[in-house]
CSV table of C-alpha atoms in Angstrom, one decimal:
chain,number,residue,atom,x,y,z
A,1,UNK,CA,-34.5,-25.3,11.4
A,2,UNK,CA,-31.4,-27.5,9.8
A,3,UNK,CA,-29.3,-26.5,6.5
A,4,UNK,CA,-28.7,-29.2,4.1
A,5,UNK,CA,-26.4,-28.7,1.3
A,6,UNK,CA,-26.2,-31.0,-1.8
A,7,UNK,CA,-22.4,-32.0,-2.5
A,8,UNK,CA,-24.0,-32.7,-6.1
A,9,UNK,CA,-26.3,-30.5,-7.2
A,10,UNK,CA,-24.4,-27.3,-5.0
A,11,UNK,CA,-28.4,-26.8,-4.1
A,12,UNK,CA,-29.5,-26.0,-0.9
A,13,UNK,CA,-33.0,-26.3,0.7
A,14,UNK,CA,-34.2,-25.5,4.2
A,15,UNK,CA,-36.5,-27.7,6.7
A,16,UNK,CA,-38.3,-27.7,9.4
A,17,UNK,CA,-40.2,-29.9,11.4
A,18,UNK,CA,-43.2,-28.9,9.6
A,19,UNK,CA,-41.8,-28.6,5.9
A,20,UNK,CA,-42.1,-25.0,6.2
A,21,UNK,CA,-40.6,-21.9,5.0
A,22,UNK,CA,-40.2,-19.9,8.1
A,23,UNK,CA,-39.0,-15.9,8.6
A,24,UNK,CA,-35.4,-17.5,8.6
A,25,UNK,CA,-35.3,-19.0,5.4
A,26,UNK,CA,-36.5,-16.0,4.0
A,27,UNK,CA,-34.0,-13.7,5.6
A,28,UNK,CA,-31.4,-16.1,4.1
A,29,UNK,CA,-32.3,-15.9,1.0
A,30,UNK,CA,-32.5,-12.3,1.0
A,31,UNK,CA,-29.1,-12.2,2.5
A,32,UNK,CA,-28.0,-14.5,-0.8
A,33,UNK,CA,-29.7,-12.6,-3.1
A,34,UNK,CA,-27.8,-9.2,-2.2
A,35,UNK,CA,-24.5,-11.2,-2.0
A,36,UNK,CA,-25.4,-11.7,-5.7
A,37,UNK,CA,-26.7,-8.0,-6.6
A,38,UNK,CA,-24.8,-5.5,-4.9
A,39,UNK,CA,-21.1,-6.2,-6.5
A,40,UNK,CA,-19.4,-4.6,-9.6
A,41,UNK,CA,-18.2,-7.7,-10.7
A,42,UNK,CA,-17.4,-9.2,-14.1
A,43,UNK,CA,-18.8,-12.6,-15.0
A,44,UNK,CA,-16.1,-14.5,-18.0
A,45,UNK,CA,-16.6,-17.7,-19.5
A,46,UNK,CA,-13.4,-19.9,-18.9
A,47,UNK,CA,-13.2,-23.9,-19.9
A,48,UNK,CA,-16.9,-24.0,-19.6
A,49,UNK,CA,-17.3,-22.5,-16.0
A,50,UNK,CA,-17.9,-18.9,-15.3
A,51,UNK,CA,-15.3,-17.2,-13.6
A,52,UNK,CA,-15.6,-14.1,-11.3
A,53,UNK,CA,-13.5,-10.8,-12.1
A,54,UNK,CA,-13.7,-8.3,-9.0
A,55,UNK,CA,-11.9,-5.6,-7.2
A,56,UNK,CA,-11.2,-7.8,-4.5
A,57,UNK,CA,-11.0,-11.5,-3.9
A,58,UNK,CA,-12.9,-11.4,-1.5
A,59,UNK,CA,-16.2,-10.3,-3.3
A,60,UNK,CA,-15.5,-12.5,-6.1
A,61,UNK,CA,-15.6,-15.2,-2.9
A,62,UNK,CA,-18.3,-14.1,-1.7
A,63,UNK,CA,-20.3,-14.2,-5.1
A,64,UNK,CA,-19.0,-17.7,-5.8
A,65,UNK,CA,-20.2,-19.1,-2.3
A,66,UNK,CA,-23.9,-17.4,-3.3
A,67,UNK,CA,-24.2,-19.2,-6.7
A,68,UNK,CA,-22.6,-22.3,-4.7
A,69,UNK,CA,-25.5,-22.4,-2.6
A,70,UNK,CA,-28.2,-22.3,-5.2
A,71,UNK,CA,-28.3,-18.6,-6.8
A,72,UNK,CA,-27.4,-18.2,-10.0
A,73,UNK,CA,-26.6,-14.8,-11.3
A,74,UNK,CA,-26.8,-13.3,-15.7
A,75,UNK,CA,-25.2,-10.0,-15.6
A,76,UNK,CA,-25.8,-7.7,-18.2
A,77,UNK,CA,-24.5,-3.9,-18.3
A,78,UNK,CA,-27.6,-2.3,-16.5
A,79,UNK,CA,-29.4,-5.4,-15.0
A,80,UNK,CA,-28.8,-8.5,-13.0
A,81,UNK,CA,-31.6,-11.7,-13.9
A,82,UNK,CA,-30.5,-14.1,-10.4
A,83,UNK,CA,-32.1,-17.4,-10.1
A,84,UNK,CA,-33.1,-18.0,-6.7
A,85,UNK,CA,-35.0,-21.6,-5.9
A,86,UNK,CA,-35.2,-22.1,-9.6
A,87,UNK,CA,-37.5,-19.3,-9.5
A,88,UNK,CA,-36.2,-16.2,-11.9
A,89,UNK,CA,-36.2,-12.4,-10.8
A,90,UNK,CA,-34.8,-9.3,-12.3
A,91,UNK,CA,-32.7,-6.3,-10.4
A,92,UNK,CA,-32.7,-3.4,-12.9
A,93,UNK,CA,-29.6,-1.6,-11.6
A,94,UNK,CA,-30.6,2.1,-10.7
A,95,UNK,CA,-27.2,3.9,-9.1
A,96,UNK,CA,-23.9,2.3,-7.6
A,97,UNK,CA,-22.1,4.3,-4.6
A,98,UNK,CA,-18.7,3.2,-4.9
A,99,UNK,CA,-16.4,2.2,-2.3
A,100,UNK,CA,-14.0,4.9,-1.1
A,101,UNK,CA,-11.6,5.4,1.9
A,102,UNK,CA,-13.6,7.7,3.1
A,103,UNK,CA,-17.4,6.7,3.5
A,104,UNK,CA,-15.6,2.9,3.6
A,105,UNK,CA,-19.2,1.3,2.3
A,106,UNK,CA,-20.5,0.4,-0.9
A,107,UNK,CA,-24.0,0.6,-1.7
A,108,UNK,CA,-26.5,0.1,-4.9
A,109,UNK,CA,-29.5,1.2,-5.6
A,110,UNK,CA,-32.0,-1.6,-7.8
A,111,UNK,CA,-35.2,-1.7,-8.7
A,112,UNK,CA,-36.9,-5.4,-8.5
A,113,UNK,CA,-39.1,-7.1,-11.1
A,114,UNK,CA,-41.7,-7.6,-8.0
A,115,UNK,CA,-42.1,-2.9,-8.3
A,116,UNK,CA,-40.2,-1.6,-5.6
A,117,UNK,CA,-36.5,-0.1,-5.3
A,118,UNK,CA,-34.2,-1.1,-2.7
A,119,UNK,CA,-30.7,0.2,-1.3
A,120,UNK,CA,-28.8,-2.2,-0.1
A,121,UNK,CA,-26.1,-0.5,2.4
A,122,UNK,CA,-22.9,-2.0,3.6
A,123,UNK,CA,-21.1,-1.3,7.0
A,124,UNK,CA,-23.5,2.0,8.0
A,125,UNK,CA,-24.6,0.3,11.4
A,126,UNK,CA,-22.9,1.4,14.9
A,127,UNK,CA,-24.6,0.1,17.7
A,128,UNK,CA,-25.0,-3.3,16.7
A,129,UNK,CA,-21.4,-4.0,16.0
A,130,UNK,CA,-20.1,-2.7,19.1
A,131,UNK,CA,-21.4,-6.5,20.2
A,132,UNK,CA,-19.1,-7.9,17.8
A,133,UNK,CA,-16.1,-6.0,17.6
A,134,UNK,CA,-15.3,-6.0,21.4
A,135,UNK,CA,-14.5,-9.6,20.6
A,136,UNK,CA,-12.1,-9.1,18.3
A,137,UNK,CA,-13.8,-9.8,15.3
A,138,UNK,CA,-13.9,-8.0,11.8
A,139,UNK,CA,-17.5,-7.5,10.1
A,140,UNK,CA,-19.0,-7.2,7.2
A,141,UNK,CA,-22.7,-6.0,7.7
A,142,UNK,CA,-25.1,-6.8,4.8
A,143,UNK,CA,-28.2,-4.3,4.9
A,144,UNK,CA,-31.2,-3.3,3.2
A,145,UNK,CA,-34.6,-1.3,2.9
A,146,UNK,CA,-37.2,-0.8,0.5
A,147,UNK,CA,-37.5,2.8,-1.0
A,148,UNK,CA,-40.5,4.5,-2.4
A,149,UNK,CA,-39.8,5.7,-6.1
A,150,UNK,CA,-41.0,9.2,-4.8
A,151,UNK,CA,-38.2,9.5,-2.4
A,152,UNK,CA,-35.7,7.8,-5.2
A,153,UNK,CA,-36.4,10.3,-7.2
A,154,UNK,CA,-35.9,13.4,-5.2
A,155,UNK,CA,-32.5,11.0,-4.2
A,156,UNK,CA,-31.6,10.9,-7.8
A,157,UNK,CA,-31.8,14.6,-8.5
A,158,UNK,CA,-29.4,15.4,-5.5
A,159,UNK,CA,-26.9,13.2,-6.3
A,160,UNK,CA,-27.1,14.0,-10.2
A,161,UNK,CA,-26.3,17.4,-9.2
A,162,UNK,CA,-23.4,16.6,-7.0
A,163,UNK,CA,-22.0,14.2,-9.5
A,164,UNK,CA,-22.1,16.5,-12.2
A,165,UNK,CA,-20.6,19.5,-10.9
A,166,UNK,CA,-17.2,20.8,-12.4
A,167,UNK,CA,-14.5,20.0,-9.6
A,168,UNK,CA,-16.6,16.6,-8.1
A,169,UNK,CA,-15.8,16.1,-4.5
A,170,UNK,CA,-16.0,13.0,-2.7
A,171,UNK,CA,-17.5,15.0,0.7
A,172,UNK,CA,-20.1,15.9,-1.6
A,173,UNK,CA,-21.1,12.5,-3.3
A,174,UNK,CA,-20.8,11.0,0.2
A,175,UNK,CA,-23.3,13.5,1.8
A,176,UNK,CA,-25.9,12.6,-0.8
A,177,UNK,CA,-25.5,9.2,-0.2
A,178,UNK,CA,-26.1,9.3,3.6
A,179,UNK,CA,-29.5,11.2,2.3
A,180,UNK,CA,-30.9,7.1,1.5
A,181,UNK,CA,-29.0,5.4,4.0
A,182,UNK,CA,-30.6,5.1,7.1
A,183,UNK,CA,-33.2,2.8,8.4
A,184,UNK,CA,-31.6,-0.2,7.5
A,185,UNK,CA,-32.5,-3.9,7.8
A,186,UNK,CA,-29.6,-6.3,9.2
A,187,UNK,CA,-29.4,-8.9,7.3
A,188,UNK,CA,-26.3,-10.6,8.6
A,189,UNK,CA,-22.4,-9.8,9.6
A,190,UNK,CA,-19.0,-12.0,9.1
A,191,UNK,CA,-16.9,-13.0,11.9
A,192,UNK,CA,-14.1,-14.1,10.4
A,193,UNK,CA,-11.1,-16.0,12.7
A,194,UNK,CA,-8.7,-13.5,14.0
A,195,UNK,CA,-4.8,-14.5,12.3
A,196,UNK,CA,-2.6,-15.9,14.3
A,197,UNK,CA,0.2,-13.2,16.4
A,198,UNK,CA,3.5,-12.1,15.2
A,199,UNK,CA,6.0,-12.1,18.4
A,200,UNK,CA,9.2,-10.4,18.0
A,201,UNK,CA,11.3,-7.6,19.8
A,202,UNK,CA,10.7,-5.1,17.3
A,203,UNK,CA,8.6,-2.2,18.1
A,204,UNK,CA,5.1,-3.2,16.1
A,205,UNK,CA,3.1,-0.5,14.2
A,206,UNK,CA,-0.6,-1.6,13.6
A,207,UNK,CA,-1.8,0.9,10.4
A,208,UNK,CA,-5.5,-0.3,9.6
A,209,UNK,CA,-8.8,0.8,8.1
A,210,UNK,CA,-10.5,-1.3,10.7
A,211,UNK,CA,-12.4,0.2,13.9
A,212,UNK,CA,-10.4,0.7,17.0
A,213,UNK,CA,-12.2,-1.5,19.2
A,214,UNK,CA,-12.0,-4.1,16.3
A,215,UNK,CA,-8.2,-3.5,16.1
A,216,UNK,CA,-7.8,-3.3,19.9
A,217,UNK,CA,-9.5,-6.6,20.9
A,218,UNK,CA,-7.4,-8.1,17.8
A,219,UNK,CA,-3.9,-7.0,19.5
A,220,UNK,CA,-5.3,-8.3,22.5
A,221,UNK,CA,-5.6,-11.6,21.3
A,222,UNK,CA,-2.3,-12.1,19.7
A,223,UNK,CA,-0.7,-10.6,22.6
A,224,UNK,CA,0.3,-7.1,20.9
A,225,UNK,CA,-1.3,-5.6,23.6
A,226,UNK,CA,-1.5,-7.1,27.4
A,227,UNK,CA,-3.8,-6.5,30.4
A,228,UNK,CA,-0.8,-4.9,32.2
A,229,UNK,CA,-0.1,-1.9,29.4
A,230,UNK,CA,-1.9,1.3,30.4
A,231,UNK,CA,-3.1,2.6,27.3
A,232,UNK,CA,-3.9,6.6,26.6
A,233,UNK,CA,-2.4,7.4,29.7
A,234,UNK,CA,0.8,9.6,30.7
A,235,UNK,CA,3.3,6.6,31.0
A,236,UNK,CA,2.2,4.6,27.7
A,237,UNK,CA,3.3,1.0,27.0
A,238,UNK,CA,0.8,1.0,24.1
A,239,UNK,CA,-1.1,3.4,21.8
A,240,UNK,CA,-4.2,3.6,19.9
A,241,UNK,CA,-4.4,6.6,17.3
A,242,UNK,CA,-8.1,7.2,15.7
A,243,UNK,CA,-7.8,8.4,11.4
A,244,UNK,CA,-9.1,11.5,13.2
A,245,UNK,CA,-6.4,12.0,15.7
A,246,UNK,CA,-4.0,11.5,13.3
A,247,UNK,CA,-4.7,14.2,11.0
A,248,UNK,CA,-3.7,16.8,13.6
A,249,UNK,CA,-0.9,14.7,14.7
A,250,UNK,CA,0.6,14.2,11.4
A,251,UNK,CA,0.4,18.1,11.0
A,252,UNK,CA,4.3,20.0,10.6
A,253,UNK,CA,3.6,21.7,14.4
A,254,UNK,CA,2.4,18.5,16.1
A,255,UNK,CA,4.2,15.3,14.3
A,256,UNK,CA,7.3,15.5,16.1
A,257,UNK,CA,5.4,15.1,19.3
A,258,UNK,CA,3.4,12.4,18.1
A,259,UNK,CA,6.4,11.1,16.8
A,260,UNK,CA,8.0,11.3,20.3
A,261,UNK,CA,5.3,10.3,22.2
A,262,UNK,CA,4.8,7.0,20.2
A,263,UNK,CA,8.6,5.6,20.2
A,264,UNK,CA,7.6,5.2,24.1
A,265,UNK,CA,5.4,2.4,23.6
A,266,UNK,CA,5.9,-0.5,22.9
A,267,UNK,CA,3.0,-1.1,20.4
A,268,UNK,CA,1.1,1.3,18.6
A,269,UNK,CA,-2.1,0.8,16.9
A,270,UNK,CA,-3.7,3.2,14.2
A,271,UNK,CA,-7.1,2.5,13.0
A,272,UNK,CA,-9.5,4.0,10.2
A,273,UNK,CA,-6.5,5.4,8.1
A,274,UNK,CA,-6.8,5.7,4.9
A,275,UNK,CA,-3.8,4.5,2.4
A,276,UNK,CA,-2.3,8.4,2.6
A,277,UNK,CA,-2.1,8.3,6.0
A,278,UNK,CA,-0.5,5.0,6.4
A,279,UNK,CA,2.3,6.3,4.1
A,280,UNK,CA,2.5,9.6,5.8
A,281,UNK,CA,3.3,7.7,9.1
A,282,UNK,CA,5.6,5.8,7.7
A,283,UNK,CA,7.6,8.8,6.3
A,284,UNK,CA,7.5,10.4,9.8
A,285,UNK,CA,9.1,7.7,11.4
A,286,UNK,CA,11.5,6.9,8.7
A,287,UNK,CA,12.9,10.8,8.5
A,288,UNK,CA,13.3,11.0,12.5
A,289,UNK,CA,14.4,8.1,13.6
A,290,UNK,CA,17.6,5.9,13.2
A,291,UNK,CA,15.9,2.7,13.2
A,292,UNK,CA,15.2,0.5,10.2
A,293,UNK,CA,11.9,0.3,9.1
A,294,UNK,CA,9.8,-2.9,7.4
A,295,UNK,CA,6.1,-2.7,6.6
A,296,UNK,CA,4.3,-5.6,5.3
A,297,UNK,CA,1.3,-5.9,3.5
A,298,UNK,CA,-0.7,-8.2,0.9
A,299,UNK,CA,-3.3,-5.1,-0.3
A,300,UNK,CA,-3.0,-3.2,-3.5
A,301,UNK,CA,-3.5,0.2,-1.1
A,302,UNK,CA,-0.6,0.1,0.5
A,303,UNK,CA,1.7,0.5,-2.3
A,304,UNK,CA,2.3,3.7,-1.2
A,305,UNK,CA,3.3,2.7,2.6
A,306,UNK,CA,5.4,-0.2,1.4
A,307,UNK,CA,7.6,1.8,-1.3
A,308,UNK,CA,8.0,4.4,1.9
A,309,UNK,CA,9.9,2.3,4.3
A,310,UNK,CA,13.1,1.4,4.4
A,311,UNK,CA,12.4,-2.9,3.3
A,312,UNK,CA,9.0,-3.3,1.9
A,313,UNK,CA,7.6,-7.0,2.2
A,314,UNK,CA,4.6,-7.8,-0.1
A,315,UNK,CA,2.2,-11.2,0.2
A,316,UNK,CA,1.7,-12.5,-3.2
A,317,UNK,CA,-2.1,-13.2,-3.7
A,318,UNK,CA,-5.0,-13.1,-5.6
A,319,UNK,CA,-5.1,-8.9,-4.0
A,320,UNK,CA,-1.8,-8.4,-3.3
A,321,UNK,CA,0.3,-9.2,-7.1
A,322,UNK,CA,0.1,-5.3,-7.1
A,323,UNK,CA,2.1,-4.8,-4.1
A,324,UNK,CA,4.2,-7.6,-4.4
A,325,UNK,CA,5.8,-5.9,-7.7
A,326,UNK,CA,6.2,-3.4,-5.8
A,327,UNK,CA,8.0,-4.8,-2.6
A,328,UNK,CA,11.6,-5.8,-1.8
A,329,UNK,CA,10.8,-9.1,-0.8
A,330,UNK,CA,7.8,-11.3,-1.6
A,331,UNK,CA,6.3,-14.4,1.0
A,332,UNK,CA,3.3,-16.3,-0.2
A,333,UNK,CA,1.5,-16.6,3.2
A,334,UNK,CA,2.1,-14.4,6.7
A,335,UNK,CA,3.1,-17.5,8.3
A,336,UNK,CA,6.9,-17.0,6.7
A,337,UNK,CA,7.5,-13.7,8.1
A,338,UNK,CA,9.1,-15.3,11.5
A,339,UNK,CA,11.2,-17.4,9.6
A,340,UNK,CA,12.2,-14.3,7.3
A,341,UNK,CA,13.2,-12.1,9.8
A,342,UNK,CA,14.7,-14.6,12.4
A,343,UNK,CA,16.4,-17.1,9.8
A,344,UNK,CA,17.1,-15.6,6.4
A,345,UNK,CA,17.7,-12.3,8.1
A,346,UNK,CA,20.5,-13.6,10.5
A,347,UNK,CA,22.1,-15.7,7.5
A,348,UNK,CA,22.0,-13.0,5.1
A,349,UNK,CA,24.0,-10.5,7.8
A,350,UNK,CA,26.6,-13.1,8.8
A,351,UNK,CA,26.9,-14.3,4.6
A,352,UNK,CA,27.3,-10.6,3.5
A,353,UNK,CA,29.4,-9.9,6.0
A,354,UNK,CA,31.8,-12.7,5.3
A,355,UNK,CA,31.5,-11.8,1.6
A,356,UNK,CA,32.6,-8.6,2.1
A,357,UNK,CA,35.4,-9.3,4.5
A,358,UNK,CA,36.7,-12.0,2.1
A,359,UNK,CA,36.6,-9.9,-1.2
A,360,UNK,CA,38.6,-7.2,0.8
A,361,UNK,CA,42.0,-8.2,1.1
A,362,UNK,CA,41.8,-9.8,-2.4
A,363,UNK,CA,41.0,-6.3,-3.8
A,364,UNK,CA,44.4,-4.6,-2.5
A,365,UNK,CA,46.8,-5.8,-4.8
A,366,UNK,CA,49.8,-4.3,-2.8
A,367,UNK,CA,52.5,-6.4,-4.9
A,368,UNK,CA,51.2,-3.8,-8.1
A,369,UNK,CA,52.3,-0.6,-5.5
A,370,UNK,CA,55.2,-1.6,-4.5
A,371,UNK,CA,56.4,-2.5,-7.9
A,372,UNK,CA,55.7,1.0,-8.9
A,373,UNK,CA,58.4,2.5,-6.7
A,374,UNK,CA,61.1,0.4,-9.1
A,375,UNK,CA,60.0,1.5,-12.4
A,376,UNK,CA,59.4,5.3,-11.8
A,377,UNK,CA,55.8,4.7,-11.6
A,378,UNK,CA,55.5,3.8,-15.8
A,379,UNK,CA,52.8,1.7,-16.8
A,380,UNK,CA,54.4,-1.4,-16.7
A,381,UNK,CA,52.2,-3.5,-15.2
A,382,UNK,CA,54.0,-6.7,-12.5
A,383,UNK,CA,51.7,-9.1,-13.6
A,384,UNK,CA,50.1,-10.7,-17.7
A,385,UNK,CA,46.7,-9.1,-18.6
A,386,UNK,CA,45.4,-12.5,-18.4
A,387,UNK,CA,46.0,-13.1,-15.0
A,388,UNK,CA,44.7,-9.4,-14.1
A,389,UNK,CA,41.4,-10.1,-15.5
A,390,UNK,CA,41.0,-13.4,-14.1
A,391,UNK,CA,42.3,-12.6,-10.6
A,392,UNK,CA,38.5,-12.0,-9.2
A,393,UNK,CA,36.7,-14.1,-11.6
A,394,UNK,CA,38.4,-17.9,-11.5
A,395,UNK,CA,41.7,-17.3,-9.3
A,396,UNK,CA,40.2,-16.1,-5.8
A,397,UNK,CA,36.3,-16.8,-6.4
A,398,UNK,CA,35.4,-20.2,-4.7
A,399,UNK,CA,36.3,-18.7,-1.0
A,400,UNK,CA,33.9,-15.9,-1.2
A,401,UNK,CA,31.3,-17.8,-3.2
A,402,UNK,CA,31.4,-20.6,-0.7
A,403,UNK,CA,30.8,-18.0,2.2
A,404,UNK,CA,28.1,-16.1,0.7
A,405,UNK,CA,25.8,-18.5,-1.0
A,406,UNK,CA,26.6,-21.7,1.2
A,407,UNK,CA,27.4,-20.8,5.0
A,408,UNK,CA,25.4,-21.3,7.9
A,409,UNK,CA,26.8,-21.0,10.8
A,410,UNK,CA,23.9,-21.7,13.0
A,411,UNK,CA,21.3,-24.1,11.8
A,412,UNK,CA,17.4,-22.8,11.2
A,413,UNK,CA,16.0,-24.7,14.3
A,414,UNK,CA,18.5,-23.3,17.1
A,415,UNK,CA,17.5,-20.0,15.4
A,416,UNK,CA,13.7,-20.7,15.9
A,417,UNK,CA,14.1,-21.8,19.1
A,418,UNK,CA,16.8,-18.9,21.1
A,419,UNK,CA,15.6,-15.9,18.6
């Protein structure tokens, strides 16, 4: 089977040998059609092309690739009408299970023009992504089933009750939505390419809401972690903390030995945290130790962890505006964070200093004390108002100005290359 797609049209079609649709073609199409379905997105007409408002960029991607390829979605407030092979169907939208930090999926519940309901369940399989996260690789799994509208039902009523309690909590909503998710269909999973590594002398704290063996096999590859560290042992050279772990460990009677036990490695990695935690990590370490702390990050979540730390650094993107309005310095791509700490960070210490240095002796006007001791201390002053006022503005500016703004004393390549 061979995929061609039309650089026209933006229509794919799907071959074989014998002209046939085979069980491939329809699994794709499937897979499409829930790209399409199971998002809380908002379609706007801009200039004549529809534009996708979601959450994340990366779901308005991911609906843009679908209609790309072929399926075209008209959303309307309880119904989605997606055109798939020219051929029209309708996905009346039933319940949505929203994302949180602490069921980490999203699922919706529609019922089909064709009669039957389906759940469509993200990231609730175990075993078979074990296969791809020992690689190193972050997933997004894209499941489904078909329900019977006896069993939505009895569903329905469960969760209506939950949702409509007085005080709702999340434990509860997410128990009654592991009730319909099991027994799913894989439809497919992204691999995406692992970023490239950050090497630098620093000790490196990993805080994600990815799965440890994910995370693990990711520090691996960028060389945060090495075949020679021991890790979990006694004499630790790195760490891996589970979201579990860490809510003992961040407890008042146990976070001072966590604390300790972690400034021995060299890197520590923290997986499945949730944005709390992140910041709660961050405030440990920042109110026992000496060192200066700067966390980066490009996701509206970690607002919270980057306001904690000592220098926040925010990537500006489609995502991350929120937390770059928030952060003390602001890079466009991760790629500039080498050059930021090793180049502009250098240069800003030795400019500052010099400012500072500079400015000094031209702030102790010692001619203005000594002329005090011969006339008694009045308020005669030694020198015009004029020349007072400009002293530090136009008199003794260009020195400081020049070694503040404009010196480098080593260039940015020597600094790239010995750093």
């Amino acid at each position: 089977m061979h995929v061609i797609l039309d650089s026209v049209g933006a229509n794919f079609f799907l071959g074989t040998a014998a002209a046939t649709f085979t069980r491939e073609h329809d699994i794709l199409v499937e897979f499409l059609t829930l790209l399409t379905v199971c998002y809380t997105i908002i379609p706007k007409l801009k200039d004549g092309k529809i534009h996708y408002q979601a959450s994340s960029p990366d779901k308005a991607a991911l609906i843009a690739g679908a209609e790309l390829l072929g399926l075209y979605a008209t959303h309307k407030p309880k119904s989605i009408f997606v055109d798939v092979l020219d051929v029209s169907q309708e996905f009346q939208i039933l319940n949505v299970c929203k994302f949180n930090s602490t069921c980490k999926h999203m699922s919706t519940i529609d019922y089909a023009s064709d009669g039957h309901a389906g759940t469509i369940i993200f990231e609730r399989l175990s075993k078979v992504l074990e296969d791809y996260v020992t690689e190193g690789l972050r997933t997004l799994c894209i499941t489904y089933c078909n329900i019977s509208e006896s069993k939505y039902k009895q569903w329905s009523a469960i969760n209506d009750q939950a949702a409509s309690t007085i005080n709702v909590c999340v434990d509860t909503l997410n128990k009654a939505t592991k009730i319909i998710e099991h027994n799913m269909f894989l439809l497919s999973a992204t691999r995406p390419i692992i970023p490239s590594s950050l090497t630098h002398p620093a000790q490196v704290w990993v805080l994600t809401s990815d799965r440890q063996e994910t995370v693990i096999n990711i520090g691996m590859s960028c060389r945060l972690i090495t075949e020679s560290m021991n890790m979990a042992t006694h004499s630790l050279s790195s760490l891996c903390g589970h979201a579990t772990s860490l809510i003992y460990a961040l407890k008042k009677e146990l976070s001072k030995m966590f604390l300790k036990l972690a400034v021995m490695c060299k890197a520590i990695i923290c997986c499945h945290m949730s944005p709390l935690q992140k910041a709660l990590v961050v405030k440990l370490v920042k109110k026992n130790q000496k060192s200066i702390l700067l966390t980066i990050s490009n996701s509206a979540n970690d607002i919270s962890m980057i306001q904690a730390a000592h220098v926040g650094i925010g990537i500006s993107s489609i995502e991350g505006f929120q937390v770059a309005c928030s952060a003390d310095i602001i890079i466009s791509q991760f790629y500039f964070l080498k050059k930021l700490l090793l180049v502009h960070r250098t240069w800003s210490y030795q400019c500052l200093s010099g400012f500072i240095m500079s400015c000094s002796p031209y702030s102790c006007l010692t001619p203005s004390l000594q002329f005090s001791f011969f006339n008694n201390f009045l308020s005669q002053i030694a020198y015009g108002f004029w020349t007072l006022s400009l002293y530090n503005i136009v008199f003794t500016v260009l020195l400081p100005l020049v070694i503040g703004v404009f010196d480098q004393f080593v260039s940015a390549r020597i600094l790239h290359r010995y750093s």
